[in-house]
Amino acid sequence: MFRARRRWVRRGNWRLTLMLLVVWALVTFGVAYFARALSFDFFGWPFSFWVGSQGALIVYVAIVVIYAAVMNRREAEAGVQDPAPYFDELESKRPEKERSGPITGF
């Protein structure tokens, strides 16, 4: 049962990643390829220029936000916790070293 659930979650993650990569590729390469066909004005500028300079950046940020939100929700549903404690927690649990010797490097 656990393996089937894990496989299902992993497939969903791959599907999400693939869909977002397709969107990225369409925005990155599609606009450059069809730039002449996208020659209508949009807020006073050619649409291809607007998408290349501003729209693509907005789409890239949206891709990151969508991925983070979906993965956070899926991890919360699955009950996944951070695999390791944060760095500050590790440092607080580490015993103090003696600092009386010479500096020998890292």
PDB file of N, CA and C in Angstrom, residues 8 45 53 81 91-92 94:
ATOM      1  N   TRP A   8       2.329   6.724  -6.833  1.00  0.00           N
ATOM      2  CA  TRP A   8       1.312   7.641  -7.324  1.00  0.00           C
ATOM      3  C   TRP A   8       1.726   9.097  -7.101  1.00  0.00           C
ATOM      4  N   TRP A  45       3.135  48.889 -27.249  1.00  0.00           N
ATOM      5  CA  TRP A  45       4.362  48.218 -27.668  1.00  0.00           C
ATOM      6  C   TRP A  45       3.990  46.977 -28.476  1.00  0.00           C
ATOM      7  N   SER A  53      10.151  40.821 -22.923  1.00  0.00           N
ATOM      8  CA  SER A  53      10.811  41.591 -21.866  1.00  0.00           C
ATOM      9  C   SER A  53      10.112  41.508 -20.516  1.00  0.00           C
ATOM     10  N   GLN A  81       7.918  15.445   6.437  1.00  0.00           N
ATOM     11  CA  GLN A  81       8.610  16.427   7.252  1.00  0.00           C
ATOM     12  C   GLN A  81       9.962  16.711   6.621  1.00  0.00           C
ATOM     13  N   GLU A  91      23.740  23.148  14.867  1.00  0.00           N
ATOM     14  CA  GLU A  91      24.820  23.853  15.551  1.00  0.00           C
ATOM     15  C   GLU A  91      24.586  23.897  17.056  1.00  0.00           C
ATOM     16  N   SER A  92      23.346  24.046  17.477  1.00  0.00           N
ATOM     17  CA  SER A  92      23.078  24.135  18.920  1.00  0.00           C
ATOM     18  C   SER A  92      23.283  22.787  19.604  1.00  0.00           C
ATOM     19  N   ARG A  94      25.612  20.547  18.642  1.00  0.00           N
ATOM     20  CA  ARG A  94      27.000  20.123  18.497  1.00  0.00           C
ATOM     21  C   ARG A  94      27.782  20.497  19.754  1.00  0.00           C
TER      22      ARG A  94
END
